[in-house]
Amino acid sequence: MMLSSCNVVKRVKDGEHLIINNSIVADSVHVSDERINNIISQKVNSGMRRFFSTPLKLHIYNLARPNIDSILNANILSDSTKVKRRIALLSKKQFNKQIELRRNFNAWLKRTGEAPVIYDEDKTIKTAKNLRKYYYSKGWFNNEVTYDVEKDSNKLAKVTYKVTKKKPYILDSLRPIISSSAIDSVYPKFISSTLLKKGEQFDEQNYENERERINTYLRNTGFYHFGQDYIRFEMDTISTNHKVHTDLIIANRTIRGDDSTTTTPFKIYKIKEVNIYTDDNFNNRFKAISDTATYKGINLYSKEKLRFRPKALTDAVFINKGDNYSDLARSRTSRYLNDLQMFRYPNIDFVENETDTTLIANIFLEPKKKYSLSFDPEINTSNIQTIGFSFSTGLKIRNVFRGAETLEISGIAAIGASKTRNELESSFFDINEFGGNIRLTIPRLFSPFNTDKIIPKYMSPSTIINLSATSQQNIGLDKQAISGVFSYNWYPSSTVTNNLELFNVNFVKNLNTSNYFGVYTNSFSSLNSIAQDINYIGSDESLYDSSLSDSYAPADVFINDVLAGNTSLTSNDDDFLTVNNIEERKERLTENNLIFSTSFDYKKDKRKNIFDNDFSVFKIRFELAGNLLSSISSIAGTSKNDAGNYEVFGVAFSQYFKTEIDYVKYVDLGRKNVLAFRSYAGIAIPYGNSNSIPFAESFFAGGPNDNRAWTAYNLGPGSSKTTNEFNEANFKIHLSAEQRFSLFGAFQGAIFVDAGNIWNVLDNVTEDAATFTNFNSLKDIAVGSGFGIRYDFDFFVLRFDIGLKTYDPSQSDNNRWFREYNFRNAVYNIGINYPF
């Protein structure tokens, strides 16, 4: 309110006018295209006519004093009595700091704020000229641009640019004028894909793109000395009835000497030799070559013993003896060598033979150190431990089998003091965790079959074999886990990533299931309340007994008594159903898991760089688990357990199909304003040997990267009013929309809407409220909205979002909208980087 009451023209001098609006009208139609509006030289102040018409940066600037030194001198420094009195009160040092602080604060206001944009006739004329150039470049050669300036007595101005485009010019003919016969001979091949189509409206950008396209084609066809500057276009529009006749001119090569310049026809260059220098570095620059090898026509040289198998390096080279020179082959070779992570800055040089039109390709490699070691100590605290210490270490071995493979071995050891330690005589550090991981990366598809035709080597294929094991004590249910992954990765293009996990094995064993109610305290509280309500125990008693080795044994006894009918509860009572649900959930979360799956991930990311705010990302994943083990068990005639399931190592393995689809779209609105969308759907269907999905593979909703009006695991399933600590299900829908905008300095703002929920479908859950039955269940999609403030540190963004429950499906049907839409019931999220 204070800022809105400030006068925006406070710093505008008499006779000047603050621009509050720019608009472009082309043929009586308002132009909203951001690219065209960016042509305007004088843009209005940030926030003007936006965000409730509050130019925040301008208001901040107006708070600054333009002549702070004069003010300080007039009000304080020129009055010696006032200066002496303040020095006596503060001390001279503090007095000087106070004066400097006022100067610095005033400077900060100017830096953070934004000076008023004052109307300038010259810049308006410049804008009109640039608009004419723009429309000329798009084919309206005879366009006219005028402007109107509306000024008022309040020192405000509005500028309107009026464009009359007139009749556009159309491409009619393209005539080649090519000096070099070698280029002329391939003209029919590259012109078939021309961007200059007869009948289309003239567009200068198409001519620029065509120059780049022709240059790329010729550079990849062997014309080693060719450059884009040799291509030019000449257009004829005189007396052509708005038609454009174009001459495509490709000149001969120009060779500049010391005293003269000559021209010669372009020729195709072929690769005569390919040489790889495998240990090129500063230390051995004077050493002689001592080890050589030739593989697939490629020569390998080493000044020491050759460390790599020849095939490992030649597979990374796309420059082949006898081929025409190609920029594409050069860039693919460079990328592949970098992807190996074996060398520092691989360098590729081409040497021209003076006697013929051939090139010698020299590839210089400087290997990185074979071994590298890392250490990472940490001290931490959490909601389960008072203090903890952890230490992790890793060893990386490059070229471990002489095939450019990378072997990484890492381990972690941690100890901590739990907050629930009751026995004083026990060790203070009663929490521990140990784990290890081995990862082998092979820069090719490790397979008995030749896959080069399906996945060629330019896609940078690789194989990853990963084995890991962890063990926990006094953490949750004390899990022991063993996992193994055998996967393939390849990149069909610069935007597409593929990952095939041929085998992914996970085995999880819970060692301390008796501590279930110590972890899931809400479930225990519900049981305890029910036991007190039905007088199973006294109102001041508990189902917890610290004198027992299994302190929660009374809770298990109570559950058994309820389900066996040994209490006053019957199967028709709500409390009976609650106890039964708690028991089923306990059985689910304490069961051991064996997952043997195969999955495929596809990702298409069109983002060009970290500054690109107009792109999309599409991801899809398919996973099948348990089919192989099921087939083997069936063929082997393995007996089933009492639940009718096959077991391996005493554990019923999981069998399910799972798929996830994720789409993110960014729309750049200009001036650091971005509109971001996300849509996500996932489903996991159990079958065969399973009637439910393992907890680790299920879906949850809520949290700082999901529906921000609910905390993680606190939303759903469906419209159920569960009090579980971790709500999960096997079907999920999520949608988000967020507008991000600049506030001032590195601070950014955002307003957002999140929608989605989780449900159970095609599994063993029968509760109607938690189950997705038909499209009517979509009414249980929860909606959250809110706003956030972010600070951009350049390399990451610190995020603070406030989510408000807008539509809560857990409430009654007629009382779901804005039921708890207030800050008291809001969820405050802190995160790193954007939620999507």
JSON list of C-alpha atoms in Angstrom, two decimals, residues 190-380:
[
{"chain": "A", "resi": 190, "resn": "PHE", "atom": "CA", "xyz": [21.72, -30.38, -51.59]},
{"chain": "A", "resi": 191, "resn": "ILE", "atom": "CA", "xyz": [19.18, -28.14, -53.33]},
{"chain": "A", "resi": 192, "resn": "SER", "atom": "CA", "xyz": [16.42, -30.74, -52.97]},
{"chain": "A", "resi": 193, "resn": "SER", "atom": "CA", "xyz": [16.12, -29.79, -49.28]},
{"chain": "A", "resi": 194, "resn": "THR", "atom": "CA", "xyz": [16.25, -26.04, -49.80]},
{"chain": "A", "resi": 195, "resn": "LEU", "atom": "CA", "xyz": [14.45, -23.76, -47.38]},
{"chain": "A", "resi": 196, "resn": "LEU", "atom": "CA", "xyz": [13.68, -21.28, -50.16]},
{"chain": "A", "resi": 197, "resn": "LYS", "atom": "CA", "xyz": [10.36, -22.60, -51.48]},
{"chain": "A", "resi": 198, "resn": "LYS", "atom": "CA", "xyz": [8.67, -21.08, -54.52]},
{"chain": "A", "resi": 199, "resn": "GLY", "atom": "CA", "xyz": [5.36, -19.45, -53.60]},
{"chain": "A", "resi": 200, "resn": "GLU", "atom": "CA", "xyz": [6.31, -18.71, -49.98]},
{"chain": "A", "resi": 201, "resn": "GLN", "atom": "CA", "xyz": [6.58, -15.20, -48.60]},
{"chain": "A", "resi": 202, "resn": "PHE", "atom": "CA", "xyz": [10.06, -13.71, -48.47]},
{"chain": "A", "resi": 203, "resn": "ASP", "atom": "CA", "xyz": [11.77, -14.13, -45.11]},
{"chain": "A", "resi": 204, "resn": "GLU", "atom": "CA", "xyz": [15.33, -12.94, -44.60]},
{"chain": "A", "resi": 205, "resn": "GLN", "atom": "CA", "xyz": [15.87, -15.52, -41.84]},
{"chain": "A", "resi": 206, "resn": "ASN", "atom": "CA", "xyz": [15.22, -18.33, -44.33]},
{"chain": "A", "resi": 207, "resn": "TYR", "atom": "CA", "xyz": [18.11, -17.03, -46.45]},
{"chain": "A", "resi": 208, "resn": "GLU", "atom": "CA", "xyz": [20.42, -17.06, -43.42]},
{"chain": "A", "resi": 209, "resn": "ASN", "atom": "CA", "xyz": [19.30, -20.57, -42.52]},
{"chain": "A", "resi": 210, "resn": "GLU", "atom": "CA", "xyz": [19.81, -21.67, -46.11]},
{"chain": "A", "resi": 211, "resn": "ARG", "atom": "CA", "xyz": [23.38, -20.38, -46.09]},
{"chain": "A", "resi": 212, "resn": "GLU", "atom": "CA", "xyz": [24.07, -22.35, -42.91]},
{"chain": "A", "resi": 213, "resn": "ARG", "atom": "CA", "xyz": [22.43, -25.48, -44.36]},
{"chain": "A", "resi": 214, "resn": "ILE", "atom": "CA", "xyz": [24.43, -25.37, -47.60]},
{"chain": "A", "resi": 215, "resn": "ASN", "atom": "CA", "xyz": [27.65, -24.69, -45.72]},
{"chain": "A", "resi": 216, "resn": "THR", "atom": "CA", "xyz": [27.00, -27.65, -43.38]},
{"chain": "A", "resi": 217, "resn": "TYR", "atom": "CA", "xyz": [26.26, -29.94, -46.31]},
{"chain": "A", "resi": 218, "resn": "LEU", "atom": "CA", "xyz": [29.39, -29.01, -48.26]},
{"chain": "A", "resi": 219, "resn": "ARG", "atom": "CA", "xyz": [31.62, -29.18, -45.15]},
{"chain": "A", "resi": 220, "resn": "ASN", "atom": "CA", "xyz": [30.33, -32.71, -44.55]},
{"chain": "A", "resi": 221, "resn": "THR", "atom": "CA", "xyz": [30.82, -33.70, -48.19]},
{"chain": "A", "resi": 222, "resn": "GLY", "atom": "CA", "xyz": [34.56, -33.16, -48.27]},
{"chain": "A", "resi": 223, "resn": "PHE", "atom": "CA", "xyz": [35.00, -29.45, -49.03]},
{"chain": "A", "resi": 224, "resn": "TYR", "atom": "CA", "xyz": [37.55, -28.88, -46.27]},
{"chain": "A", "resi": 225, "resn": "HIS", "atom": "CA", "xyz": [38.32, -25.24, -47.10]},
{"chain": "A", "resi": 226, "resn": "PHE", "atom": "CA", "xyz": [34.75, -24.16, -47.69]},
{"chain": "A", "resi": 227, "resn": "GLY", "atom": "CA", "xyz": [33.13, -21.46, -45.51]},
{"chain": "A", "resi": 228, "resn": "GLN", "atom": "CA", "xyz": [29.80, -19.75, -45.24]},
{"chain": "A", "resi": 229, "resn": "ASP", "atom": "CA", "xyz": [31.23, -16.47, -46.53]},
{"chain": "A", "resi": 230, "resn": "TYR", "atom": "CA", "xyz": [31.52, -18.00, -50.00]},
{"chain": "A", "resi": 231, "resn": "ILE", "atom": "CA", "xyz": [27.72, -18.13, -50.26]},
{"chain": "A", "resi": 232, "resn": "ARG", "atom": "CA", "xyz": [25.65, -15.06, -51.09]},
{"chain": "A", "resi": 233, "resn": "PHE", "atom": "CA", "xyz": [22.22, -14.29, -52.50]},
{"chain": "A", "resi": 234, "resn": "GLU", "atom": "CA", "xyz": [21.22, -11.57, -54.92]},
{"chain": "A", "resi": 235, "resn": "MET", "atom": "CA", "xyz": [17.53, -10.69, -55.19]},
{"chain": "A", "resi": 236, "resn": "ASP", "atom": "CA", "xyz": [15.75, -8.97, -58.07]},
{"chain": "A", "resi": 237, "resn": "THR", "atom": "CA", "xyz": [12.40, -7.28, -57.31]},
{"chain": "A", "resi": 238, "resn": "ILE", "atom": "CA", "xyz": [12.31, -4.60, -60.03]},
{"chain": "A", "resi": 239, "resn": "SER", "atom": "CA", "xyz": [9.12, -4.77, -62.12]},
{"chain": "A", "resi": 240, "resn": "THR", "atom": "CA", "xyz": [8.41, -8.32, -60.93]},
{"chain": "A", "resi": 241, "resn": "ASN", "atom": "CA", "xyz": [4.85, -7.76, -59.66]},
{"chain": "A", "resi": 242, "resn": "HIS", "atom": "CA", "xyz": [5.85, -8.46, -56.03]},
{"chain": "A", "resi": 243, "resn": "LYS", "atom": "CA", "xyz": [7.90, -11.52, -56.96]},
{"chain": "A", "resi": 244, "resn": "VAL", "atom": "CA", "xyz": [11.45, -12.21, -55.78]},
{"chain": "A", "resi": 245, "resn": "HIS", "atom": "CA", "xyz": [13.94, -13.71, -58.25]},
{"chain": "A", "resi": 246, "resn": "THR", "atom": "CA", "xyz": [16.99, -15.04, -56.39]},
{"chain": "A", "resi": 247, "resn": "ASP", "atom": "CA", "xyz": [20.48, -15.86, -57.59]},
{"chain": "A", "resi": 248, "resn": "LEU", "atom": "CA", "xyz": [22.39, -18.33, -55.42]},
{"chain": "A", "resi": 249, "resn": "ILE", "atom": "CA", "xyz": [26.04, -17.44, -55.89]},
{"chain": "A", "resi": 250, "resn": "ILE", "atom": "CA", "xyz": [28.81, -19.73, -54.65]},
{"chain": "A", "resi": 251, "resn": "ALA", "atom": "CA", "xyz": [32.25, -18.32, -55.42]},
{"chain": "A", "resi": 252, "resn": "ASN", "atom": "CA", "xyz": [35.62, -20.03, -55.86]},
{"chain": "A", "resi": 253, "resn": "ARG", "atom": "CA", "xyz": [38.06, -20.39, -53.02]},
{"chain": "A", "resi": 254, "resn": "THR", "atom": "CA", "xyz": [40.21, -17.34, -52.23]},
{"chain": "A", "resi": 255, "resn": "ILE", "atom": "CA", "xyz": [43.84, -17.91, -51.19]},
{"chain": "A", "resi": 256, "resn": "ARG", "atom": "CA", "xyz": [45.58, -14.96, -49.66]},
{"chain": "A", "resi": 257, "resn": "GLY", "atom": "CA", "xyz": [49.37, -14.89, -49.72]},
{"chain": "A", "resi": 258, "resn": "ASP", "atom": "CA", "xyz": [51.84, -12.40, -48.38]},
{"chain": "A", "resi": 259, "resn": "ASP", "atom": "CA", "xyz": [51.71, -10.16, -51.44]},
{"chain": "A", "resi": 260, "resn": "SER", "atom": "CA", "xyz": [48.91, -11.52, -53.60]},
{"chain": "A", "resi": 261, "resn": "THR", "atom": "CA", "xyz": [45.47, -13.11, -53.66]},
{"chain": "A", "resi": 262, "resn": "THR", "atom": "CA", "xyz": [44.48, -15.95, -55.97]},
{"chain": "A", "resi": 263, "resn": "THR", "atom": "CA", "xyz": [41.29, -17.86, -56.56]},
{"chain": "A", "resi": 264, "resn": "THR", "atom": "CA", "xyz": [40.91, -21.56, -57.26]},
{"chain": "A", "resi": 265, "resn": "PRO", "atom": "CA", "xyz": [37.99, -23.96, -57.55]},
{"chain": "A", "resi": 266, "resn": "PHE", "atom": "CA", "xyz": [36.96, -25.84, -54.42]},
{"chain": "A", "resi": 267, "resn": "LYS", "atom": "CA", "xyz": [37.93, -29.52, -54.32]},
{"chain": "A", "resi": 268, "resn": "ILE", "atom": "CA", "xyz": [36.86, -32.50, -52.27]},
{"chain": "A", "resi": 269, "resn": "TYR", "atom": "CA", "xyz": [39.45, -33.63, -49.73]},
{"chain": "A", "resi": 270, "resn": "LYS", "atom": "CA", "xyz": [39.78, -37.23, -48.60]},
{"chain": "A", "resi": 271, "resn": "ILE", "atom": "CA", "xyz": [41.32, -38.66, -45.45]},
{"chain": "A", "resi": 272, "resn": "LYS", "atom": "CA", "xyz": [44.69, -40.23, -46.28]},
{"chain": "A", "resi": 273, "resn": "GLU", "atom": "CA", "xyz": [45.73, -41.28, -42.77]},
{"chain": "A", "resi": 274, "resn": "VAL", "atom": "CA", "xyz": [44.34, -41.28, -39.25]},
{"chain": "A", "resi": 275, "resn": "ASN", "atom": "CA", "xyz": [46.88, -41.16, -36.42]},
{"chain": "A", "resi": 276, "resn": "ILE", "atom": "CA", "xyz": [46.18, -41.34, -32.69]},
{"chain": "A", "resi": 277, "resn": "TYR", "atom": "CA", "xyz": [48.88, -40.16, -30.28]},
{"chain": "A", "resi": 278, "resn": "THR", "atom": "CA", "xyz": [47.76, -41.83, -27.07]},
{"chain": "A", "resi": 279, "resn": "ASP", "atom": "CA", "xyz": [50.01, -40.13, -24.47]},
{"chain": "A", "resi": 280, "resn": "ASP", "atom": "CA", "xyz": [50.59, -36.60, -25.69]},
{"chain": "A", "resi": 281, "resn": "ASN", "atom": "CA", "xyz": [51.52, -34.42, -22.73]},
{"chain": "A", "resi": 282, "resn": "PHE", "atom": "CA", "xyz": [54.04, -31.78, -21.69]},
{"chain": "A", "resi": 283, "resn": "ASN", "atom": "CA", "xyz": [56.31, -34.14, -19.73]},
{"chain": "A", "resi": 284, "resn": "ASN", "atom": "CA", "xyz": [57.09, -36.51, -22.60]},
{"chain": "A", "resi": 285, "resn": "ARG", "atom": "CA", "xyz": [57.07, -33.97, -25.44]},
{"chain": "A", "resi": 286, "resn": "PHE", "atom": "CA", "xyz": [60.70, -34.72, -26.29]},
{"chain": "A", "resi": 287, "resn": "LYS", "atom": "CA", "xyz": [60.42, -38.50, -26.08]},
{"chain": "A", "resi": 288, "resn": "ALA", "atom": "CA", "xyz": [60.46, -40.68, -29.17]},
{"chain": "A", "resi": 289, "resn": "ILE", "atom": "CA", "xyz": [57.66, -43.01, -30.21]},
{"chain": "A", "resi": 290, "resn": "SER", "atom": "CA", "xyz": [58.29, -46.42, -28.64]},
{"chain": "A", "resi": 291, "resn": "ASP", "atom": "CA", "xyz": [55.09, -48.40, -29.18]},
{"chain": "A", "resi": 292, "resn": "THR", "atom": "CA", "xyz": [52.87, -48.50, -32.29]},
{"chain": "A", "resi": 293, "resn": "ALA", "atom": "CA", "xyz": [49.86, -50.42, -33.51]},
{"chain": "A", "resi": 294, "resn": "THR", "atom": "CA", "xyz": [47.48, -50.33, -36.45]},
{"chain": "A", "resi": 295, "resn": "TYR", "atom": "CA", "xyz": [43.83, -51.32, -36.15]},
{"chain": "A", "resi": 296, "resn": "LYS", "atom": "CA", "xyz": [41.10, -50.88, -38.80]},
{"chain": "A", "resi": 297, "resn": "GLY", "atom": "CA", "xyz": [43.35, -48.58, -40.81]},
{"chain": "A", "resi": 298, "resn": "ILE", "atom": "CA", "xyz": [44.08, -46.29, -37.87]},
{"chain": "A", "resi": 299, "resn": "ASN", "atom": "CA", "xyz": [47.64, -45.84, -36.59]},
{"chain": "A", "resi": 300, "resn": "LEU", "atom": "CA", "xyz": [48.24, -45.65, -32.84]},
{"chain": "A", "resi": 301, "resn": "TYR", "atom": "CA", "xyz": [51.44, -44.19, -31.42]},
{"chain": "A", "resi": 302, "resn": "SER", "atom": "CA", "xyz": [52.68, -44.13, -27.86]},
{"chain": "A", "resi": 303, "resn": "LYS", "atom": "CA", "xyz": [55.85, -42.79, -26.28]},
{"chain": "A", "resi": 304, "resn": "GLU", "atom": "CA", "xyz": [55.46, -45.33, -23.50]},
{"chain": "A", "resi": 305, "resn": "LYS", "atom": "CA", "xyz": [53.81, -48.74, -23.49]},
{"chain": "A", "resi": 306, "resn": "LEU", "atom": "CA", "xyz": [50.37, -48.52, -25.12]},
{"chain": "A", "resi": 307, "resn": "ARG", "atom": "CA", "xyz": [47.90, -48.54, -22.22]},
{"chain": "A", "resi": 308, "resn": "PHE", "atom": "CA", "xyz": [44.72, -48.99, -24.25]},
{"chain": "A", "resi": 309, "resn": "ARG", "atom": "CA", "xyz": [43.59, -51.84, -26.43]},
{"chain": "A", "resi": 310, "resn": "PRO", "atom": "CA", "xyz": [43.51, -50.43, -29.99]},
{"chain": "A", "resi": 311, "resn": "LYS", "atom": "CA", "xyz": [39.80, -51.22, -30.44]},
{"chain": "A", "resi": 312, "resn": "ALA", "atom": "CA", "xyz": [38.88, -49.14, -27.39]},
{"chain": "A", "resi": 313, "resn": "LEU", "atom": "CA", "xyz": [40.25, -46.01, -29.07]},
{"chain": "A", "resi": 314, "resn": "THR", "atom": "CA", "xyz": [39.37, -46.70, -32.69]},
{"chain": "A", "resi": 315, "resn": "ASP", "atom": "CA", "xyz": [35.73, -47.26, -31.67]},
{"chain": "A", "resi": 316, "resn": "ALA", "atom": "CA", "xyz": [35.73, -43.63, -30.58]},
{"chain": "A", "resi": 317, "resn": "VAL", "atom": "CA", "xyz": [36.95, -42.38, -33.98]},
{"chain": "A", "resi": 318, "resn": "PHE", "atom": "CA", "xyz": [34.50, -41.62, -36.79]},
{"chain": "A", "resi": 319, "resn": "ILE", "atom": "CA", "xyz": [37.18, -40.27, -39.15]},
{"chain": "A", "resi": 320, "resn": "ASN", "atom": "CA", "xyz": [38.02, -43.14, -41.48]},
{"chain": "A", "resi": 321, "resn": "LYS", "atom": "CA", "xyz": [40.81, -43.57, -44.01]},
{"chain": "A", "resi": 322, "resn": "GLY", "atom": "CA", "xyz": [39.52, -43.05, -47.55]},
{"chain": "A", "resi": 323, "resn": "ASP", "atom": "CA", "xyz": [36.40, -41.12, -46.50]},
{"chain": "A", "resi": 324, "resn": "ASN", "atom": "CA", "xyz": [35.66, -37.56, -47.54]},
{"chain": "A", "resi": 325, "resn": "TYR", "atom": "CA", "xyz": [36.41, -34.94, -44.92]},
{"chain": "A", "resi": 326, "resn": "SER", "atom": "CA", "xyz": [33.38, -34.29, -42.66]},
{"chain": "A", "resi": 327, "resn": "ASP", "atom": "CA", "xyz": [32.77, -31.79, -39.87]},
{"chain": "A", "resi": 328, "resn": "LEU", "atom": "CA", "xyz": [30.20, -34.24, -38.49]},
{"chain": "A", "resi": 329, "resn": "ALA", "atom": "CA", "xyz": [32.76, -37.03, -38.18]},
{"chain": "A", "resi": 330, "resn": "ARG", "atom": "CA", "xyz": [35.13, -34.63, -36.48]},
{"chain": "A", "resi": 331, "resn": "SER", "atom": "CA", "xyz": [32.55, -33.44, -33.91]},
{"chain": "A", "resi": 332, "resn": "ARG", "atom": "CA", "xyz": [31.33, -36.98, -33.22]},
{"chain": "A", "resi": 333, "resn": "THR", "atom": "CA", "xyz": [34.90, -38.10, -32.59]},
{"chain": "A", "resi": 334, "resn": "SER", "atom": "CA", "xyz": [35.50, -35.22, -30.22]},
{"chain": "A", "resi": 335, "resn": "ARG", "atom": "CA", "xyz": [32.27, -35.87, -28.33]},
{"chain": "A", "resi": 336, "resn": "TYR", "atom": "CA", "xyz": [32.89, -39.60, -28.00]},
{"chain": "A", "resi": 337, "resn": "LEU", "atom": "CA", "xyz": [36.43, -39.07, -26.72]},
{"chain": "A", "resi": 338, "resn": "ASN", "atom": "CA", "xyz": [35.13, -36.61, -24.15]},
{"chain": "A", "resi": 339, "resn": "ASP", "atom": "CA", "xyz": [32.39, -39.02, -23.09]},
{"chain": "A", "resi": 340, "resn": "LEU", "atom": "CA", "xyz": [35.03, -41.64, -22.29]},
{"chain": "A", "resi": 341, "resn": "GLN", "atom": "CA", "xyz": [36.31, -39.35, -19.51]},
{"chain": "A", "resi": 342, "resn": "MET", "atom": "CA", "xyz": [39.76, -40.82, -20.03]},
{"chain": "A", "resi": 343, "resn": "PHE", "atom": "CA", "xyz": [41.52, -37.79, -21.53]},
{"chain": "A", "resi": 344, "resn": "ARG", "atom": "CA", "xyz": [42.08, -34.10, -20.94]},
{"chain": "A", "resi": 345, "resn": "TYR", "atom": "CA", "xyz": [40.91, -31.90, -23.79]},
{"chain": "A", "resi": 346, "resn": "PRO", "atom": "CA", "xyz": [41.24, -34.25, -26.80]},
{"chain": "A", "resi": 347, "resn": "ASN", "atom": "CA", "xyz": [42.60, -32.35, -29.80]},
{"chain": "A", "resi": 348, "resn": "ILE", "atom": "CA", "xyz": [42.04, -33.16, -33.49]},
{"chain": "A", "resi": 349, "resn": "ASP", "atom": "CA", "xyz": [44.24, -31.56, -36.16]},
{"chain": "A", "resi": 350, "resn": "PHE", "atom": "CA", "xyz": [44.13, -31.97, -39.94]},
{"chain": "A", "resi": 351, "resn": "VAL", "atom": "CA", "xyz": [47.30, -31.60, -41.99]},
{"chain": "A", "resi": 352, "resn": "GLU", "atom": "CA", "xyz": [46.92, -30.88, -45.70]},
{"chain": "A", "resi": 353, "resn": "ASN", "atom": "CA", "xyz": [49.17, -32.75, -48.12]},
{"chain": "A", "resi": 354, "resn": "GLU", "atom": "CA", "xyz": [50.74, -30.37, -50.62]},
{"chain": "A", "resi": 355, "resn": "THR", "atom": "CA", "xyz": [50.89, -32.91, -53.48]},
{"chain": "A", "resi": 356, "resn": "ASP", "atom": "CA", "xyz": [47.24, -33.91, -53.59]},
{"chain": "A", "resi": 357, "resn": "THR", "atom": "CA", "xyz": [43.81, -33.18, -52.10]},
{"chain": "A", "resi": 358, "resn": "THR", "atom": "CA", "xyz": [44.20, -35.39, -49.04]},
{"chain": "A", "resi": 359, "resn": "LEU", "atom": "CA", "xyz": [44.35, -34.79, -45.31]},
{"chain": "A", "resi": 360, "resn": "ILE", "atom": "CA", "xyz": [46.14, -36.47, -42.44]},
{"chain": "A", "resi": 361, "resn": "ALA", "atom": "CA", "xyz": [44.02, -36.52, -39.28]},
{"chain": "A", "resi": 362, "resn": "ASN", "atom": "CA", "xyz": [46.08, -36.38, -36.08]},
{"chain": "A", "resi": 363, "resn": "ILE", "atom": "CA", "xyz": [44.30, -37.03, -32.79]},
{"chain": "A", "resi": 364, "resn": "PHE", "atom": "CA", "xyz": [46.24, -36.02, -29.68]},
{"chain": "A", "resi": 365, "resn": "LEU", "atom": "CA", "xyz": [45.20, -37.55, -26.37]},
{"chain": "A", "resi": 366, "resn": "GLU", "atom": "CA", "xyz": [46.47, -36.79, -22.87]},
{"chain": "A", "resi": 367, "resn": "PRO", "atom": "CA", "xyz": [45.30, -39.52, -20.46]},
{"chain": "A", "resi": 368, "resn": "LYS", "atom": "CA", "xyz": [44.02, -38.55, -17.04]},
{"chain": "A", "resi": 369, "resn": "LYS", "atom": "CA", "xyz": [45.48, -40.19, -13.94]},
{"chain": "A", "resi": 370, "resn": "LYS", "atom": "CA", "xyz": [44.58, -43.85, -13.66]},
{"chain": "A", "resi": 371, "resn": "TYR", "atom": "CA", "xyz": [43.58, -43.61, -10.00]},
{"chain": "A", "resi": 372, "resn": "SER", "atom": "CA", "xyz": [41.66, -40.94, -8.13]},
{"chain": "A", "resi": 373, "resn": "LEU", "atom": "CA", "xyz": [40.57, -41.07, -4.50]},
{"chain": "A", "resi": 374, "resn": "SER", "atom": "CA", "xyz": [37.88, -39.05, -2.71]},
{"chain": "A", "resi": 375, "resn": "PHE", "atom": "CA", "xyz": [36.95, -38.58, 0.95]},
{"chain": "A", "resi": 376, "resn": "ASP", "atom": "CA", "xyz": [33.79, -37.03, 2.36]},
{"chain": "A", "resi": 377, "resn": "PRO", "atom": "CA", "xyz": [33.32, -36.75, 6.16]},
{"chain": "A", "resi": 378, "resn": "GLU", "atom": "CA", "xyz": [30.06, -35.37, 7.60]},
{"chain": "A", "resi": 379, "resn": "ILE", "atom": "CA", "xyz": [28.56, -34.40, 10.96]},
{"chain": "A", "resi": 380, "resn": "ASN", "atom": "CA", "xyz": [24.77, -34.27, 11.05]}
]
